[in-house]
Short mmCIF file of C-alpha atoms in Angstrom, two decimals:
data_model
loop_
_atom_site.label_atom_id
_atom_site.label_comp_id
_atom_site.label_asym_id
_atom_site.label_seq_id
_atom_site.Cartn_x
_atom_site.Cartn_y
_atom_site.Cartn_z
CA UNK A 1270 113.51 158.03 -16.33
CA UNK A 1271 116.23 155.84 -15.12
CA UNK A 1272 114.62 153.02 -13.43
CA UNK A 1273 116.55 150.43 -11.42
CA UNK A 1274 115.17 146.69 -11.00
CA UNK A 1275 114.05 145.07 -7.84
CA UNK A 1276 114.63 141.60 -8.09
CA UNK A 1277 113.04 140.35 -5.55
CA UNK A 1278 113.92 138.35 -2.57
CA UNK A 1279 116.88 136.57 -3.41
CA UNK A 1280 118.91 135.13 -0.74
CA UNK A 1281 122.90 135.51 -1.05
CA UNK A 1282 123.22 132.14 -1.92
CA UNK A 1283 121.67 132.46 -5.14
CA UNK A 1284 123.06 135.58 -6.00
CA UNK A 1285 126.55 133.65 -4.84
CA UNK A 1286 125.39 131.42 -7.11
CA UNK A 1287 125.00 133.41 -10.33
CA UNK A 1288 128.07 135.14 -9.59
CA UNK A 1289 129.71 131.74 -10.08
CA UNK A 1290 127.84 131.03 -13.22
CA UNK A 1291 128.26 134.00 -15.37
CA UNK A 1292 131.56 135.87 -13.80
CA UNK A 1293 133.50 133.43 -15.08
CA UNK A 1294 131.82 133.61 -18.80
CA UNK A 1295 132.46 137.05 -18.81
CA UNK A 1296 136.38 136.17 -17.84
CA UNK A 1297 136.69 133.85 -20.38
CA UNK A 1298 135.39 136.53 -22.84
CA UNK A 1299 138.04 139.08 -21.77
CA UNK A 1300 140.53 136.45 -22.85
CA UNK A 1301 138.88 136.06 -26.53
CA UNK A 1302 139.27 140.33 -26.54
CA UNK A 1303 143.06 140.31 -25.97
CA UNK A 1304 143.54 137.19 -28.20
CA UNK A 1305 141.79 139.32 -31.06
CA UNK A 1306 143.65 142.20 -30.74
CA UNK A 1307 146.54 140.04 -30.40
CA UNK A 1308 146.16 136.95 -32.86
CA UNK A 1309 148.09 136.31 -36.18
CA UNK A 1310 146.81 133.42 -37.23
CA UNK A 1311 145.36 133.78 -40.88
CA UNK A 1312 142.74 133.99 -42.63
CA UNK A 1313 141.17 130.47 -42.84
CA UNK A 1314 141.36 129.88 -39.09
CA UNK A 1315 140.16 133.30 -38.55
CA UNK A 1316 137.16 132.54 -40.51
CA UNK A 1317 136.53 129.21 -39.06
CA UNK A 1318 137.03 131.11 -35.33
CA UNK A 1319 134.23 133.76 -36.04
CA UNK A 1320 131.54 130.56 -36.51
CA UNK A 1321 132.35 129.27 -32.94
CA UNK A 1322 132.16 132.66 -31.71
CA UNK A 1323 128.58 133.30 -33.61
CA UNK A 1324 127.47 129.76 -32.39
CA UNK A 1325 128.50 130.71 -29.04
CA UNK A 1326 126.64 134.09 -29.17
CA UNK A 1327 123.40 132.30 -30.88
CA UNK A 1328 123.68 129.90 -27.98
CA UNK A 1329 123.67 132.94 -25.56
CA UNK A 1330 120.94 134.60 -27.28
CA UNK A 1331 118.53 131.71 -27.29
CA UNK A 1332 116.95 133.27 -23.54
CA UNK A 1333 118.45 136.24 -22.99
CA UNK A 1334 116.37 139.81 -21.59
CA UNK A 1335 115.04 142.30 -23.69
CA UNK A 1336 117.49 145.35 -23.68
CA UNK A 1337 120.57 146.52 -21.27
CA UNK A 1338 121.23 144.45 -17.85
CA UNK A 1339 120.04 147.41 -15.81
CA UNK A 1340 120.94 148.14 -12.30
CA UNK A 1341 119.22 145.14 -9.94
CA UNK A 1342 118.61 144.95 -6.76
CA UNK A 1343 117.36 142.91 -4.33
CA UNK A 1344 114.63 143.19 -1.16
CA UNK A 1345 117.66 142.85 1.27
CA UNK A 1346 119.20 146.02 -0.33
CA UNK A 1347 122.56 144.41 -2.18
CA UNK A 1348 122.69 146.72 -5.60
CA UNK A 1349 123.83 144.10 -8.31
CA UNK A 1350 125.67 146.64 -11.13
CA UNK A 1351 126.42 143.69 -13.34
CA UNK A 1352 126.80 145.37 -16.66
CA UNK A 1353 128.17 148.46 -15.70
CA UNK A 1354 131.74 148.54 -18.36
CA UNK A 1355 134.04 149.41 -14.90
CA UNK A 1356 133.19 147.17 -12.04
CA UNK A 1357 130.37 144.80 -14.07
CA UNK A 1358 131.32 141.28 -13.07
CA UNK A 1359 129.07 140.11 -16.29
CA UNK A 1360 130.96 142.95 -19.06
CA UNK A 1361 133.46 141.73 -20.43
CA UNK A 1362 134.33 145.42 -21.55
CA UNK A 1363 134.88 146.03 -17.48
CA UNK A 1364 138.69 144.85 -16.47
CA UNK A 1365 136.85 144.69 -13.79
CA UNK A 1366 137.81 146.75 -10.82
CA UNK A 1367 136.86 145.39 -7.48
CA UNK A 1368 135.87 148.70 -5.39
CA UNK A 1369 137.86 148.80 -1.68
CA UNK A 1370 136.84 151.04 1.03
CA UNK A 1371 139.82 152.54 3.54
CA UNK A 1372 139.26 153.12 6.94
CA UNK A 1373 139.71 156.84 6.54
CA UNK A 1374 137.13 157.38 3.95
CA UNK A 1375 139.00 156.49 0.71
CA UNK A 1376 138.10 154.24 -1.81
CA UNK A 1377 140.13 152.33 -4.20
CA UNK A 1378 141.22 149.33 -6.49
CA UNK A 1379 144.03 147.75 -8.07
CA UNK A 1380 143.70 146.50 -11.37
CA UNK A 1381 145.50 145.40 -14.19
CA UNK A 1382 144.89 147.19 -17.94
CA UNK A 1383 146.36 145.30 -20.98
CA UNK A 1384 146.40 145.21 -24.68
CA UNK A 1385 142.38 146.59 -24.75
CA UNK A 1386 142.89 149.65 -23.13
CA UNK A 1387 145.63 150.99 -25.28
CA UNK A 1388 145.54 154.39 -26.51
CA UNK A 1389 149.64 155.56 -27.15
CA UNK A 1390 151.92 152.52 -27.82
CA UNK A 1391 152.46 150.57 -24.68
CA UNK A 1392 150.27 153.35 -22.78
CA UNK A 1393 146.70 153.58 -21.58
CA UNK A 1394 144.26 155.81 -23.52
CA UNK A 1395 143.52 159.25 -21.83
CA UNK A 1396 139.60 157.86 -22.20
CA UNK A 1397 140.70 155.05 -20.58
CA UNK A 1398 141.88 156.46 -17.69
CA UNK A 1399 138.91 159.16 -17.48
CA UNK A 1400 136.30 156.14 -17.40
CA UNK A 1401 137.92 155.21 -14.78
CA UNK A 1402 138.39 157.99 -12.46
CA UNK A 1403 135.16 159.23 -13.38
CA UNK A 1404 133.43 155.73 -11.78
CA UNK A 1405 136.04 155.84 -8.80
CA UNK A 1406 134.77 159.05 -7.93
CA UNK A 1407 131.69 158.57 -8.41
CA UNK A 1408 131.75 155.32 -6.19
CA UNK A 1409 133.20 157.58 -3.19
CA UNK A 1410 130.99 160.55 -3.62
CA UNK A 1411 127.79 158.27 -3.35
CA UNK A 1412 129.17 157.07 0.06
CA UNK A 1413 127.63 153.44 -0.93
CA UNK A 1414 124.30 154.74 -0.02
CA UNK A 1415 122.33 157.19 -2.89
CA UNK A 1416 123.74 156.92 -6.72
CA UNK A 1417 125.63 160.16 -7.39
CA UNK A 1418 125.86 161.31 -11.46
CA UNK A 1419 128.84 163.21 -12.72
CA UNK A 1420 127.91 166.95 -12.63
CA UNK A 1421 131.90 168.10 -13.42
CA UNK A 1422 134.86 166.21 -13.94
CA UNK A 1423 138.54 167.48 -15.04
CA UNK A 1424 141.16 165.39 -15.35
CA UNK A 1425 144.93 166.55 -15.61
CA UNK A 1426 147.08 164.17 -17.72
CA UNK A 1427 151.06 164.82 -15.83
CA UNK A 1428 152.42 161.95 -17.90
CA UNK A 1429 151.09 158.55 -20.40
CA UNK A 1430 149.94 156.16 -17.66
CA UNK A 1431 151.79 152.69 -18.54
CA UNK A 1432 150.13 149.36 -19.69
CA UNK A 1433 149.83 146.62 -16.73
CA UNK A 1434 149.58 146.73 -12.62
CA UNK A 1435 147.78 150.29 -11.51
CA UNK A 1436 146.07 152.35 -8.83
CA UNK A 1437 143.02 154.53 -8.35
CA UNK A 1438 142.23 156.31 -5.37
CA UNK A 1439 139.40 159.07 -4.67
CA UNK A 1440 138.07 160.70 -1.71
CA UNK A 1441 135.48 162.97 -0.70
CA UNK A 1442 136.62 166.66 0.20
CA UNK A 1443 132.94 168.44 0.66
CA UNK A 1444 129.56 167.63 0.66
CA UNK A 1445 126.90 170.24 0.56
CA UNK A 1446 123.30 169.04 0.06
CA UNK A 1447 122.89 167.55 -3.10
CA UNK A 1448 126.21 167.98 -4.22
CA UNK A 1449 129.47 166.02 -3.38
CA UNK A 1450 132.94 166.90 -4.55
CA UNK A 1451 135.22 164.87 -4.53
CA UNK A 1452 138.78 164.21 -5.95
CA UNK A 1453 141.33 161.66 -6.95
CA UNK A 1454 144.00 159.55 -8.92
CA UNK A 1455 145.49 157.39 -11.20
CA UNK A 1456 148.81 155.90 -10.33
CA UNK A 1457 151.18 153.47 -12.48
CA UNK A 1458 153.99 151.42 -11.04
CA UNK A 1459 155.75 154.97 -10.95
CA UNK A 1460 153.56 156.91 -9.25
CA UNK A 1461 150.75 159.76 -10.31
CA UNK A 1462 149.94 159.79 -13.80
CA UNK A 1463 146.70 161.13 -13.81
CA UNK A 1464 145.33 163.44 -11.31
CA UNK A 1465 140.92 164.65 -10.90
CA UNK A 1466 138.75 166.50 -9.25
CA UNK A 1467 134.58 166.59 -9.68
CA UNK A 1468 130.86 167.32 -8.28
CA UNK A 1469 128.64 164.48 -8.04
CA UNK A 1470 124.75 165.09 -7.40
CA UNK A 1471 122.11 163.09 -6.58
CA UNK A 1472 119.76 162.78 -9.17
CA UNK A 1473 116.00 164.27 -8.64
CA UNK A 1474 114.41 160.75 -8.46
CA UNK A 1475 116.76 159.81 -5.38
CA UNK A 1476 116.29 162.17 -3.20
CA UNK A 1477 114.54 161.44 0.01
CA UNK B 69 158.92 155.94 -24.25
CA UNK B 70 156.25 155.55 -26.85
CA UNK B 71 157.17 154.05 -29.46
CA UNK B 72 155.18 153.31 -33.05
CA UNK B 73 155.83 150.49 -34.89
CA UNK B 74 156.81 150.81 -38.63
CA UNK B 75 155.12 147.76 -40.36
CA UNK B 76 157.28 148.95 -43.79
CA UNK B 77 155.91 149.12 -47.41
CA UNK B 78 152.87 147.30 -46.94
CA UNK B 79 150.45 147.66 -50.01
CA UNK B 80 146.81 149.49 -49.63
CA UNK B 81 145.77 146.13 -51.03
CA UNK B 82 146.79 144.00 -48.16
CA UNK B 83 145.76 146.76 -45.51
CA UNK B 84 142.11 146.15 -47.26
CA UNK B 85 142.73 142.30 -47.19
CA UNK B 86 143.85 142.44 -43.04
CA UNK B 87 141.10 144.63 -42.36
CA UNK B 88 138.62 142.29 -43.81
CA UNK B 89 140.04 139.42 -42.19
CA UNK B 90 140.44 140.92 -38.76
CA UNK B 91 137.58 143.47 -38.71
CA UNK B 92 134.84 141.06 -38.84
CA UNK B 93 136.56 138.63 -35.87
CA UNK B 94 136.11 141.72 -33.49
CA UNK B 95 133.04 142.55 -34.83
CA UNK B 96 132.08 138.93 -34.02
CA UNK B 97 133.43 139.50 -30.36
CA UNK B 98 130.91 142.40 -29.76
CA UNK B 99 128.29 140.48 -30.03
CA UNK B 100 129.51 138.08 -27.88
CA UNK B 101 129.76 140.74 -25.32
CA UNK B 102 126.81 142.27 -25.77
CA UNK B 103 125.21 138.49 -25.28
CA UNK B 104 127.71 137.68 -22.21
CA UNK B 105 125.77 140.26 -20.46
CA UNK B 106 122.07 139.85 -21.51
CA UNK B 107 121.91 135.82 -21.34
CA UNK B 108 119.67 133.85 -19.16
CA UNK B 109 120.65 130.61 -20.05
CA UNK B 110 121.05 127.84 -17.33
CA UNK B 111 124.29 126.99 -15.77
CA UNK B 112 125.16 123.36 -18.17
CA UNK B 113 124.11 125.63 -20.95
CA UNK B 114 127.17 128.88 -19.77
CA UNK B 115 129.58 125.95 -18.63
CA UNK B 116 129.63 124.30 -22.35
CA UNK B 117 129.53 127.90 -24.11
CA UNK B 118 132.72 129.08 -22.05
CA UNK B 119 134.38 125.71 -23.40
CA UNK B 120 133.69 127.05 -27.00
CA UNK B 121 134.70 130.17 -26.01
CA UNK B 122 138.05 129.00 -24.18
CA UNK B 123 139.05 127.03 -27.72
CA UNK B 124 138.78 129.76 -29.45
CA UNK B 125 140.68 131.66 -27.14
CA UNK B 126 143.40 129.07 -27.74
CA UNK B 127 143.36 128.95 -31.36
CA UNK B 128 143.77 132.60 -32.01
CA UNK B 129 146.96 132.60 -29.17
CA UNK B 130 148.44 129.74 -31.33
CA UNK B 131 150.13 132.54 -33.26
CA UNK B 132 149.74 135.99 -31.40
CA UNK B 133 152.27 139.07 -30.81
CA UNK B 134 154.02 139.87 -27.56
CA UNK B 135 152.60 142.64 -25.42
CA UNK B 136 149.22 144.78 -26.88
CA UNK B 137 149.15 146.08 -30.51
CA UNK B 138 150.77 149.12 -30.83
CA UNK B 139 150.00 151.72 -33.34
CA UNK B 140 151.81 150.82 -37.05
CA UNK B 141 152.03 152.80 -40.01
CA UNK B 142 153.10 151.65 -43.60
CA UNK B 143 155.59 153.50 -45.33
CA UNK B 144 153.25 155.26 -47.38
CA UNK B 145 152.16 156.99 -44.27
CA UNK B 146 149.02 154.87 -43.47
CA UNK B 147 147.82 154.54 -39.54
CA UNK B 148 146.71 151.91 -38.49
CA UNK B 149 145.54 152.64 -34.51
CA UNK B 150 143.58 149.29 -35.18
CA UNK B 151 144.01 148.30 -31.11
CA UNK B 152 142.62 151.81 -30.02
CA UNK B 153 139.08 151.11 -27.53
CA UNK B 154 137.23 153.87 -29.13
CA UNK B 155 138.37 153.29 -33.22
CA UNK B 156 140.31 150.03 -33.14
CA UNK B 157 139.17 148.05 -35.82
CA UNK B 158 140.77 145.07 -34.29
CA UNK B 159 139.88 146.03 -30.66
CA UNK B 160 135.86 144.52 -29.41
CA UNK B 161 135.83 146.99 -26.85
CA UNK B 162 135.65 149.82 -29.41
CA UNK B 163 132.11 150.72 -30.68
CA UNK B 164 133.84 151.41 -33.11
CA UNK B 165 133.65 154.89 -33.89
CA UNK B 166 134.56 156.27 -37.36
CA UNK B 167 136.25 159.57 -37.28
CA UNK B 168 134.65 162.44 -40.16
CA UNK B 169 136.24 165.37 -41.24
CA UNK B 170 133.33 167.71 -41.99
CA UNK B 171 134.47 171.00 -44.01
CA UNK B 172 134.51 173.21 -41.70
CA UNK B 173 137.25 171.70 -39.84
CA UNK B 174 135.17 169.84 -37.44
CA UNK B 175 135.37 166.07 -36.34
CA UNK B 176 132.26 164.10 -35.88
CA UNK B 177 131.11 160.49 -35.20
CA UNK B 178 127.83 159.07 -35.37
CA UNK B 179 127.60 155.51 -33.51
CA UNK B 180 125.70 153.50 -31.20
CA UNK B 181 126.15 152.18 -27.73
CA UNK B 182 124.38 149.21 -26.19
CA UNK B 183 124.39 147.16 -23.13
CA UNK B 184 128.12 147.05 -23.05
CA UNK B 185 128.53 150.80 -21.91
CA UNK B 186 125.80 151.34 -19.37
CA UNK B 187 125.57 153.05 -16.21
CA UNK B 188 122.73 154.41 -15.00
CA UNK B 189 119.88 151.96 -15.87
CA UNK B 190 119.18 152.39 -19.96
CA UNK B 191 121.98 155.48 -19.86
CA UNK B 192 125.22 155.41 -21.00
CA UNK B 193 128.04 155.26 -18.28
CA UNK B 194 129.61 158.80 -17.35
CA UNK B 195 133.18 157.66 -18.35
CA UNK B 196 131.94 156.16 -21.33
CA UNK B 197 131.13 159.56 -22.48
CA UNK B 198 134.45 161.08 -20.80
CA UNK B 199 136.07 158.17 -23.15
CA UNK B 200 134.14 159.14 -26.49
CA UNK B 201 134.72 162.91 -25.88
CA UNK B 202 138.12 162.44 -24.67
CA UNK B 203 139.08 160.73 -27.78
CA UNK B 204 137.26 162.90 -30.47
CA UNK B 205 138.57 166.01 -29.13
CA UNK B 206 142.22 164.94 -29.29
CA UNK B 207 141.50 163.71 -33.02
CA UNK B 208 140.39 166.93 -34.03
CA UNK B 209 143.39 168.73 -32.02
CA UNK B 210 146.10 166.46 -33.71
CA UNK B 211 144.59 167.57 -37.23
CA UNK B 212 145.46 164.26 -38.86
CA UNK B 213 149.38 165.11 -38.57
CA UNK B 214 151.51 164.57 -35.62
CA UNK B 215 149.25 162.97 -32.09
CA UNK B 216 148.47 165.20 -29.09
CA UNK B 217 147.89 163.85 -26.36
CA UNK B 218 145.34 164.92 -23.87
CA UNK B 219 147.06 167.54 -20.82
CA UNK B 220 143.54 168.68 -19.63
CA UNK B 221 140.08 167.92 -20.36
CA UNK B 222 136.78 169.32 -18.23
CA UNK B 223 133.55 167.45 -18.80
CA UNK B 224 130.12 168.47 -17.85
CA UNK B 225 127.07 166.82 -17.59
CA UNK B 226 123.53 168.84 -19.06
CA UNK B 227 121.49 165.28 -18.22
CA UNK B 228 121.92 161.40 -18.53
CA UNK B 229 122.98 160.20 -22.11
CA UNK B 230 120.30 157.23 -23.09
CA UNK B 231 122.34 154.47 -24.94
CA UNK B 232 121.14 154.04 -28.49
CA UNK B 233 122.21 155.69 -31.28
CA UNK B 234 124.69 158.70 -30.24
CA UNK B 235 126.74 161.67 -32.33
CA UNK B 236 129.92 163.43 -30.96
CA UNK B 237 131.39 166.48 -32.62
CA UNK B 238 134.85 167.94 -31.75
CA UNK B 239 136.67 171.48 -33.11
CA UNK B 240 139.69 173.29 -32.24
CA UNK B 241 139.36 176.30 -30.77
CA UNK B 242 143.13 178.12 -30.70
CA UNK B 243 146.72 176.12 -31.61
CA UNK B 244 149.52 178.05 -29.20
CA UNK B 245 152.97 175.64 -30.62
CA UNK B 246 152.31 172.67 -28.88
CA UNK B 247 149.19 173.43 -27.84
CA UNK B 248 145.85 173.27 -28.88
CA UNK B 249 142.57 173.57 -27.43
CA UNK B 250 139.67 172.15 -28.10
CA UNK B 251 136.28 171.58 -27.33
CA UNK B 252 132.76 169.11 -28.29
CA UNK B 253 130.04 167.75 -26.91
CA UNK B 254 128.02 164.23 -27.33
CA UNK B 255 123.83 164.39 -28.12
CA UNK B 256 121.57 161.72 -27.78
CA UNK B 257 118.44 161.61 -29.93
CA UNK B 258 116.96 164.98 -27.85
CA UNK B 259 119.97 166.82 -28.18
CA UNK B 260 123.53 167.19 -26.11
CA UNK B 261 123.84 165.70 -22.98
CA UNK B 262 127.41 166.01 -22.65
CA UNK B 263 129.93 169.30 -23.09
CA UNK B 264 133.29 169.03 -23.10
CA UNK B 265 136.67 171.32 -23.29
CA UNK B 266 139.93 170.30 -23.78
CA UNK B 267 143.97 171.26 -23.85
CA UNK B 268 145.91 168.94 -26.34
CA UNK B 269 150.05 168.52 -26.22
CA UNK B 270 152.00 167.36 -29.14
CA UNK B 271 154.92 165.56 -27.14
CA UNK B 272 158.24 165.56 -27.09
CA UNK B 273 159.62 162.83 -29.12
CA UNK B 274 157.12 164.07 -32.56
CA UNK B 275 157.88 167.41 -32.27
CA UNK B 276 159.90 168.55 -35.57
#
């Protein structure tokens, strides 16, 4: 049912390579998101805007694959999650977060959220911040070997989590077969704001 | 701490005539994601595209706001959450969802996700439904008056959502002062795949 893609034998300096080409694409889209949230230029420019943006998306479009980028990876092992809207180097939607591993068993990022993440003024949206933790813990209850799926997740909101630099940590605190659980947070430049706790499990078609 | 911005007497008139301006930019934008992340087109071909991209990146920050949207309202009451990642009008990220009011006190969406908000291969990304759900059920708990904003939410998985065409429902279960609790799901096209209960608090600075 969900099917990832083996791409082959690609050598690292390709995939080094395409990283080059098409992370920085995707950058230069997350700019064109904040400017549109943010832009008050008027109508006539708006309108003449929107047909280099369609020209640029025909121009995209004119090879592109059938469907969602998938999960890739290649003979050598190295899982490519392109698309995925937290850590996807090629979605724009992602901020992204570059996934750090601590020497105790932690993992964790810093990132920066701005005006696309917004839920209350000046704030990140509750969503926002459960996307998040939700992939952070998921990344550490995996353990970088076997995808894990989110069985259970609660998050506990303590206070709005502000716009700009932040923090997410998780860790594991029990495995048991299938089943990981793991827990974590969401800090802003004034500590917790955002506190969860959840049970990953391997999905049927992973399992040994 | 949060603050919302009043934008004054502003006519229904010229609310239609920004969100026809604005609307279709972002709209424009999405597919520019969406194509960001499926294009095979050569290196020359991405270079060129992110120049087009980068100009009009430019032009819209020829006249933009300081710091992220906000969330205005008119005089007359009107919201306008247009920088909101799940129902910004203005905001790419967001699908966008449109919030109903079914009669029975309910709040439901139908939308659709694509590439942009994958996870698992062809399935919608955990968080991405945390997002949705986390959203819908604090529209229903703020009952179109004052916000709530989300103290607790529990999510549980039934199976993997597939990306397509989606519905999320939301309904309140009990209101204790500021308190409410509430709970929804999200179904794909073989039913729901997602369950989710929540508690809601109005805060401080909008209560009476």
């Amino acid at each position: 049912m969900v099917e990832f893609i083996d791409i082959g034998d690609v050598s690292a300096a390709e995939i080094d390579r395409l990283r080059g080409v098409y992370g920085p694409l995707a950058e230069s889209v997350r700019q064109l998101i904040d400017a549109t949230i943010r832009t008050e230029v008027d109508a006539d420019t708006v309108a003449a805007i929107r047909e280099q943006i369609d020209g640029a998306t025909a121009a995209l479009r004119s090879r592109q694959i059938d469907g969602p980028f998938g999960v890739r990876f290649t003979t050598g092992g190295e899982r490519l999650p392109w698309g995925n809207p937290v850590i996807g180097l090629r979605n724009p939607i992602a901020p992204p977060l570059t996934i750090e591993h601590g020497d105790d068993g932690t993992v964790y990022a810093d990132f920066e959220l701005g005006a696309a993440y917004e839920g209350p003024p000046g704030h990140v949206h509750g969503g926002i911040s459960a996307l998040i933790l939700d992939h952070i813990l998921g990344e550490v209850a995996a353990n970088s070997i076997n995808p894990r799926f989110t069985g259970t997740i609660t998050l506990r909101y303590l206070r709005p989590t502000r716009l700009g630099r932040l923090h997410a940590e998780a860790m594991t605190t029990r495995s048991e077969g299938i089943k990981s659980y793991a827990t974590g947070y969401l800090a802003d430049d004034e500590g917790v704001t955002v506190e969860a706790e959840g049970v990953f499990i391997e999905p049927k078609w992973a399992r040994g």
